[in-house]
Coordinates of C-alpha atoms and ligand atoms in Angstrom, one line a residue:
M1 CA 94.3 -41.9 6.9
L2 CA 96.2 -44.1 9.3
R3 CA 98.3 -46.8 7.7
Y4 CA 100.6 -49.4 9.3
M5 CA 102.7 -52.4 8.4
T6 CA 104.5 -54.9 10.5
S7 CA 107.6 -57.0 9.7
G8 CA 109.7 -59.6 11.5
E9 CA 109.9 -63.4 12.0
S10 CA 109.0 -65.1 15.3
H11 CA 112.6 -66.2 16.0
G12 CA 114.4 -63.5 14.0
E13 CA 116.1 -60.4 15.2
C14 CA 113.0 -58.3 16.0
L15 CA 109.5 -57.3 15.1
T16 CA 108.9 -53.9 13.7
A17 CA 106.0 -51.7 12.8
I18 CA 105.7 -48.4 10.9
L19 CA 102.6 -46.3 11.7
D20 CA 102.0 -43.5 9.3
G21 CA 99.3 -40.7 9.7
M22 CA 99.4 -40.2 13.4
P23 CA 98.6 -36.5 14.2
S24 CA 101.3 -34.3 15.8
G25 CA 101.2 -33.2 19.4
L26 CA 100.5 -36.6 21.1
K27 CA 102.6 -37.6 24.0
V28 CA 103.7 -41.2 23.6
S29 CA 105.6 -43.0 26.3
E30 CA 107.4 -46.3 25.7
S31 CA 106.0 -47.5 29.1
A32 CA 102.4 -47.1 27.8
I33 CA 103.3 -49.4 24.8
N34 CA 105.1 -51.8 27.1
E35 CA 102.0 -52.1 29.3
E36 CA 99.9 -53.3 26.3
L37 CA 102.7 -55.7 25.3
R38 CA 102.7 -57.0 28.9
R39 CA 99.0 -57.6 28.8
R40 CA 99.3 -59.5 25.5
M41 CA 101.8 -61.9 27.1
Q42 CA 99.4 -62.8 29.9
G43 CA 96.7 -65.5 30.2
Y44 CA 96.4 -68.9 31.7
G45 CA 97.4 -71.5 29.1
R46 CA 100.3 -69.6 27.4
G47 CA 103.4 -71.6 26.5
A48 CA 107.1 -71.5 27.3
R49 CA 107.9 -68.7 24.8
M50 CA 106.2 -66.2 27.1
K51 CA 108.6 -67.0 29.9
I52 CA 111.6 -66.4 27.6
E53 CA 110.4 -63.0 26.2
S54 CA 109.7 -59.8 28.0
D55 CA 108.5 -57.7 25.1
K56 CA 109.8 -54.1 25.2
A57 CA 109.2 -51.4 22.6
E58 CA 111.8 -49.1 21.3
V59 CA 110.5 -46.1 19.3
L60 CA 113.0 -45.4 16.6
S61 CA 111.3 -42.5 14.7
G62 CA 108.4 -40.1 14.6
L63 CA 108.8 -38.7 18.1
R64 CA 110.7 -35.7 19.5
R65 CA 111.0 -35.6 23.3
S66 CA 108.3 -38.3 23.4
V67 CA 105.8 -36.3 21.4
T68 CA 104.5 -37.1 17.9
I69 CA 105.6 -34.7 15.1
G70 CA 103.3 -36.0 12.3
S71 CA 106.0 -38.2 10.7
P72 CA 105.9 -42.0 10.5
I73 CA 106.5 -43.8 13.8
T74 CA 108.7 -46.8 13.8
V75 CA 108.5 -49.3 16.8
M76 CA 110.9 -52.2 17.3
I77 CA 110.5 -55.1 19.7
R78 CA 113.7 -57.2 19.9
N79 CA 113.2 -61.0 20.2
A80 CA 115.1 -62.7 23.1
D81 CA 114.8 -66.0 21.2
R82 CA 116.6 -65.3 17.8
S83 CA 117.3 -68.9 16.9
I84 CA 115.8 -68.7 13.4
D85 CA 118.8 -70.0 11.5
R86 CA 119.6 -72.8 14.0
L87 CA 116.1 -74.3 14.1
P88 CA 115.5 -77.6 12.4
V89 CA 113.9 -77.9 8.9
V90 CA 110.2 -78.5 9.1
L91 CA 108.7 -80.9 6.5
N92 CA 105.5 -82.1 8.2
P93 CA 102.7 -79.4 7.9
R94 CA 100.4 -78.9 10.9
P95 CA 96.7 -79.2 9.9
G96 CA 95.0 -75.8 10.5
H97 CA 98.2 -73.7 10.2
A98 CA 99.6 -71.8 7.2
D99 CA 102.3 -74.5 6.8
L100 CA 101.2 -76.5 3.7
T101 CA 99.6 -73.8 1.6
G102 CA 102.3 -71.3 2.5
A103 CA 105.0 -73.7 1.4
I104 CA 103.2 -74.5 -1.9
K105 CA 102.4 -70.8 -2.6
Y106 CA 105.9 -69.4 -2.0
G107 CA 107.8 -72.4 -3.3
L108 CA 109.5 -73.0 0.0
G109 CA 111.1 -76.4 0.8
D110 CA 111.3 -75.7 4.5
I111 CA 108.0 -75.0 6.3
R112 CA 110.0 -73.1 8.9
S113 CA 110.1 -70.1 6.5
V114 CA 106.3 -70.0 6.5
L115 CA 105.6 -70.5 10.2
E116 CA 108.2 -67.9 11.3
R117 CA 106.0 -65.2 9.8
A118 CA 102.6 -66.8 10.1
S119 CA 103.1 -67.1 13.9
A120 CA 100.9 -65.1 16.2
R121 CA 104.0 -63.5 17.6
E122 CA 103.5 -60.9 14.8
T123 CA 100.6 -59.6 16.9
A124 CA 103.2 -58.1 19.3
A125 CA 104.0 -55.6 16.6
R126 CA 100.3 -54.9 16.0
V127 CA 99.7 -54.3 19.7
S128 CA 102.6 -51.7 19.8
V129 CA 100.7 -49.7 17.1
G130 CA 97.4 -50.2 18.8
A131 CA 98.9 -48.9 22.1
I132 CA 99.8 -45.6 20.4
C133 CA 96.3 -45.4 18.9
K134 CA 94.8 -46.0 22.4
L135 CA 96.8 -43.0 23.6
L136 CA 95.2 -40.8 20.9
L137 CA 91.8 -42.1 21.7
S138 CA 92.2 -41.4 25.4
E139 CA 92.5 -37.7 24.5
F140 CA 88.8 -38.0 23.5
G141 CA 87.7 -40.1 26.5
I142 CA 87.5 -43.3 24.4
R143 CA 88.6 -46.5 26.2
I144 CA 88.8 -50.1 25.1
T145 CA 88.7 -53.4 27.0
S146 CA 88.1 -57.1 26.3
H147 CA 86.9 -60.1 28.2
V148 CA 86.7 -63.8 27.5
T149 CA 83.2 -65.2 27.2
G150 CA 84.0 -68.9 26.5
I151 CA 86.9 -71.3 26.5
G152 CA 86.4 -74.8 25.0
S153 CA 83.1 -76.1 26.3
V154 CA 82.9 -73.5 29.2
G155 CA 80.9 -70.4 28.7
S156 CA 80.3 -67.4 31.0
R157 CA 77.0 -65.7 31.9
P158 CA 76.0 -63.1 29.3
S159 CA 77.8 -59.8 30.2
M160 CA 75.5 -57.4 28.3
S161 CA 74.2 -56.1 31.6
L162 CA 77.7 -55.3 33.0
S163 CA 79.2 -51.8 32.6
F164 CA 82.4 -51.1 30.8
D165 CA 84.3 -50.4 34.1
K166 CA 82.9 -53.6 35.7
I167 CA 84.0 -55.7 32.7
A168 CA 87.5 -54.1 32.7
S169 CA 88.1 -54.6 36.4
L170 CA 86.7 -58.1 36.6
A171 CA 88.6 -59.3 33.5
A172 CA 91.9 -57.8 34.8
K173 CA 91.5 -59.9 38.0
S174 CA 90.9 -63.2 36.1
P175 CA 93.8 -65.4 34.8
V176 CA 91.7 -65.9 31.6
R177 CA 90.4 -62.4 31.5
C178 CA 86.8 -63.6 32.1
A179 CA 84.4 -61.2 33.9
D180 CA 82.5 -64.1 35.6
P181 CA 84.7 -65.4 38.5
A182 CA 82.9 -68.8 38.7
A183 CA 83.3 -69.4 34.9
S184 CA 86.9 -68.2 35.1
K185 CA 87.8 -71.1 37.5
L186 CA 86.1 -73.6 35.3
M187 CA 87.9 -72.2 32.2
C188 CA 91.3 -72.7 34.0
R189 CA 90.4 -76.3 34.8
E190 CA 89.3 -76.8 31.2
I191 CA 92.8 -75.6 30.0
D192 CA 94.5 -77.9 32.6
R193 CA 92.6 -80.9 31.2
A194 CA 93.4 -80.0 27.6
A195 CA 97.1 -79.5 28.5
R196 CA 97.2 -82.9 30.2
D197 CA 95.7 -84.5 27.0
C198 CA 98.4 -82.7 24.9
D199 CA 95.5 -80.8 23.2
T200 CA 94.6 -77.2 22.6
L201 CA 91.5 -75.0 23.1
G202 CA 89.8 -72.1 21.4
G203 CA 87.1 -69.8 22.7
T204 CA 85.2 -66.6 22.4
F205 CA 85.8 -63.1 23.6
E206 CA 84.3 -59.6 23.3
V207 CA 85.9 -56.2 22.8
V208 CA 84.1 -53.2 24.2
V209 CA 84.7 -49.6 23.3
T210 CA 83.2 -46.8 25.4
G211 CA 83.1 -43.1 24.8
V212 CA 82.7 -43.2 21.0
P213 CA 80.8 -40.3 19.6
P214 CA 77.9 -41.0 17.2
G215 CA 78.7 -40.8 13.5
L216 CA 82.0 -42.6 13.0
G217 CA 81.9 -44.6 9.7
S218 CA 79.2 -44.0 7.1
Y219 CA 76.3 -45.7 5.5
A220 CA 77.1 -43.9 2.2
Q221 CA 79.6 -46.4 0.8
W222 CA 80.3 -50.0 1.5
D223 CA 84.0 -49.6 2.5
R224 CA 83.2 -46.8 4.9
R225 CA 80.9 -48.9 7.1
L226 CA 82.5 -49.0 10.6
D227 CA 81.2 -52.5 11.3
S228 CA 82.8 -54.0 8.3
I229 CA 86.1 -52.2 9.0
L230 CA 86.1 -53.5 12.6
A231 CA 85.1 -57.0 11.6
G232 CA 87.9 -57.1 9.1
A233 CA 90.5 -56.0 11.6
V234 CA 89.4 -58.6 14.2
M235 CA 89.1 -61.3 11.6
S236 CA 92.7 -60.6 10.6
I237 CA 94.0 -61.8 13.9
Q238 CA 95.6 -65.3 13.7
A239 CA 93.2 -68.1 14.5
V240 CA 90.0 -65.9 14.6
K241 CA 87.3 -67.7 12.6
G242 CA 84.2 -65.7 13.4
V243 CA 83.2 -62.1 14.2
G244 CA 79.9 -60.6 15.2
I245 CA 78.8 -57.1 16.2
G246 CA 76.6 -56.8 19.3
A247 CA 74.2 -59.8 19.5
G248 CA 75.5 -60.8 16.1
F249 CA 74.3 -64.2 14.9
E250 CA 71.7 -64.3 17.7
L251 CA 69.8 -61.5 16.0
A252 CA 69.0 -63.7 13.1
G253 CA 66.8 -66.0 15.3
I254 CA 64.6 -63.4 17.0
R255 CA 61.9 -61.1 15.9
G256 CA 62.5 -57.5 14.9
S257 CA 60.5 -56.3 17.9
A258 CA 62.9 -58.1 20.2
A259 CA 66.1 -57.3 18.2
H260 CA 66.2 -53.5 17.9
D261 CA 67.2 -51.0 20.5
E262 CA 64.4 -48.5 21.1
I263 CA 65.2 -44.8 21.1
F264 CA 64.7 -42.5 24.1
Y265 CA 65.5 -38.9 24.8
S266 CA 66.3 -36.9 27.9
K267 CA 67.6 -33.4 28.4
A268 CA 70.6 -34.7 30.3
K269 CA 71.6 -37.6 28.0
G270 CA 70.2 -36.5 24.6
F271 CA 69.2 -39.5 22.5
F272 CA 69.9 -42.9 24.1
R273 CA 69.1 -46.6 24.1
K274 CA 68.2 -48.8 27.1
T275 CA 69.5 -51.9 25.3
N276 CA 72.5 -52.4 23.0
R277 CA 71.9 -55.4 20.9
S278 CA 73.2 -53.6 17.9
G279 CA 76.6 -53.3 19.6
G280 CA 76.8 -49.6 19.2
I281 CA 76.6 -49.6 15.4
E282 CA 73.6 -48.9 13.2
G283 CA 73.8 -48.3 9.4
G284 CA 77.5 -48.7 9.4
M285 CA 78.0 -45.8 11.9
S286 CA 78.7 -45.6 15.6
N287 CA 75.5 -44.5 17.4
G288 CA 77.1 -43.3 20.6
E289 CA 76.5 -46.5 22.7
D290 CA 79.4 -48.8 23.6
I291 CA 80.7 -50.7 20.5
V292 CA 80.7 -54.4 21.2
I293 CA 82.5 -56.9 18.9
A294 CA 82.4 -60.6 19.6
A295 CA 84.9 -63.0 18.1
A296 CA 85.5 -66.8 18.0
M297 CA 89.0 -68.2 18.0
K298 CA 89.8 -71.7 16.9
P299 CA 92.0 -74.0 19.0
I300 CA 95.8 -73.4 18.3
S301 CA 96.9 -75.8 15.5
T302 CA 100.2 -76.9 17.1
L303 CA 99.3 -80.1 19.0
R304 CA 101.7 -82.0 21.3
K305 CA 99.7 -85.1 20.2
P306 CA 100.0 -84.3 16.5
L307 CA 97.4 -85.0 13.8
A308 CA 97.9 -86.9 10.6
S309 CA 99.9 -85.1 8.0
V310 CA 102.1 -85.8 4.9
N311 CA 105.9 -85.1 4.5
I312 CA 106.1 -82.5 1.8
K313 CA 109.3 -84.0 0.4
T314 CA 108.7 -87.8 0.5
K315 CA 104.9 -87.5 0.4
K316 CA 104.8 -90.3 3.1
A317 CA 102.1 -90.2 5.7
L318 CA 103.5 -89.0 9.1
K319 CA 102.4 -87.0 12.1
A320 CA 102.5 -83.2 12.0
T321 CA 105.5 -81.4 13.4
V322 CA 105.4 -80.6 17.1
E323 CA 106.5 -77.0 17.8
R324 CA 106.6 -75.3 21.2
S325 CA 103.2 -73.5 21.5
D326 CA 100.4 -72.5 23.8
T327 CA 97.5 -74.6 25.1
C328 CA 95.1 -71.7 24.9
A329 CA 95.7 -68.1 23.8
V330 CA 92.1 -66.7 23.9
P331 CA 92.8 -64.1 26.6
A332 CA 95.8 -62.8 24.6
A333 CA 93.7 -62.7 21.4
G334 CA 91.2 -60.5 23.2
V335 CA 94.0 -58.0 24.1
V336 CA 95.3 -58.1 20.5
A337 CA 91.8 -57.4 19.2
E338 CA 91.4 -54.4 21.6
N339 CA 94.5 -53.0 19.9
A340 CA 93.4 -53.9 16.3
V341 CA 90.1 -52.1 17.1
A342 CA 91.9 -49.1 18.6
I343 CA 93.8 -48.6 15.3
E344 CA 90.5 -48.6 13.3
I345 CA 88.7 -46.3 15.7
A346 CA 91.6 -43.9 15.7
D347 CA 91.5 -44.0 11.9
A348 CA 87.8 -43.2 11.9
M349 CA 88.3 -40.4 14.4
I350 CA 91.1 -38.9 12.2
I351 CA 88.8 -39.2 9.2
K352 CA 86.0 -37.4 11.0
F353 CA 87.9 -34.7 12.8
G354 CA 91.0 -34.1 10.7
G355 CA 94.4 -35.5 11.3
D356 CA 97.3 -33.1 11.2
S357 CA 97.5 -32.2 14.9
T358 CA 95.9 -33.5 18.1
G359 CA 94.9 -29.9 18.9
E360 CA 93.1 -29.5 15.6
M361 CA 91.3 -32.8 16.2
L362 CA 90.2 -31.7 19.7
R363 CA 88.9 -28.4 18.4
N364 CA 86.8 -30.1 15.7
Y365 CA 85.6 -32.7 18.1
K366 CA 84.4 -30.1 20.5
G367 CA 82.5 -28.3 17.7
Y368 CA 80.9 -31.6 16.7
K369 CA 79.9 -32.5 20.3
E370 CA 78.0 -29.2 20.4
Q371 CA 76.3 -30.2 17.1
V372 CA 75.3 -33.5 18.7
R373 CA 74.1 -31.9 21.9
R374 CA 71.9 -29.5 19.9
S375 CA 70.5 -32.3 17.7
Ligands
LIG1 C1 103.8 -66.3 20.2 C2 105.0 -66.8 20.1 C3 105.2 -68.2 19.6 C4 104.1 -69.1 20.0 C5 102.7 -68.6 19.6 C6 102.5 -67.1 20.0 O1 106.4 -68.6 20.1 P1 107.1 -70.0 19.9 O2 106.7 -70.5 18.5 O3 108.6 -69.7 19.9 O4 106.6 -70.8 21.0 O5 104.1 -69.3 21.4 O6 102.5 -68.7 18.3 C7 101.5 -69.5 17.8 C8 100.5 -69.8 18.6 C9 101.5 -69.9 16.5 O7 100.6 -70.6 16.0 O8 102.5 -69.7 15.8 C10 103.5 -65.0 20.7 O9 104.5 -64.2 21.0 O10 102.4 -64.6 20.9

């Protein structure tokens, strides 16, 4: 039901996104989009580009007096650095980046034409779409946060016992968005060490969604399974190499009796679980518990001490090109993933509750909540 596309090069005029299928009657403020863009730019270990830019969204269509009217919404983010046509030709592909295969695939003699679009800067446009989707979700009491659980060799204590609000407030206070203050300090030092060695770091993060009603997605068809939709959205973020739902890969190594979340009932809560190893999704559907998505990001592939490569013109062995980049962007990737997830949850909500107007959705949602309460 919801569709979107982004366009724009990292050092071109601007990034844009068109979001189609957003219901009418939703108040959208540019400041709410800008707050998400600001969060994406944060994080210990980011590079010089984040000091140059102060990403701001301009909504060009789809709103009247700041309210959606059911027509496609266009968002534009102007680049401060628009040097695309003055930047030097790139001939030495960076291992791990889109550079080499992109140049071969599109028949491009200058790798610059590949990296301008492959750059993770594109995620600013995606975040602007996600920010609008977050506004829709907040009408239904659905909130999304993220936190970093590992950077390089430093891991944090498992957070499964922390509440959504605790994770959100602790992550917001940490320069690496880690909910464990002691691990947060160690992560910053790990980033300092990598930067000193002209190296980069990856890590792991979790996205948590609270307030989701049971029954989004479906077991009835493979492409309607919510877990696969969310995994695809998070996997599509630049440098993400692994995604798990709930305890994910850990579930493979424990017995069924220890893996599954037992079912309880009380008059006040209805059906509930005391554990959430399934990450809020069973049978491809949300089950009403918090949705938890874990992801692993590889280290950024632009190294200031570059790896071995081959010049695509002369075929001579050389070192890869050094581009300005980040030492670590895991905290930002978590924010991007929140927004990528927001888009898919908003889509699932529109599919379940109808998508022409926000009022219609709220009416249908209320009726369904009653059905759930009586179940
Ligand atoms: C990014 C902008 C880029 C990079 C980074 C993310 O800006 P520049 O290339 O001018 O420094 O900092 O991109 C990458 C990590 C990448 O692999 O391309 C941004 O806005 O997030």
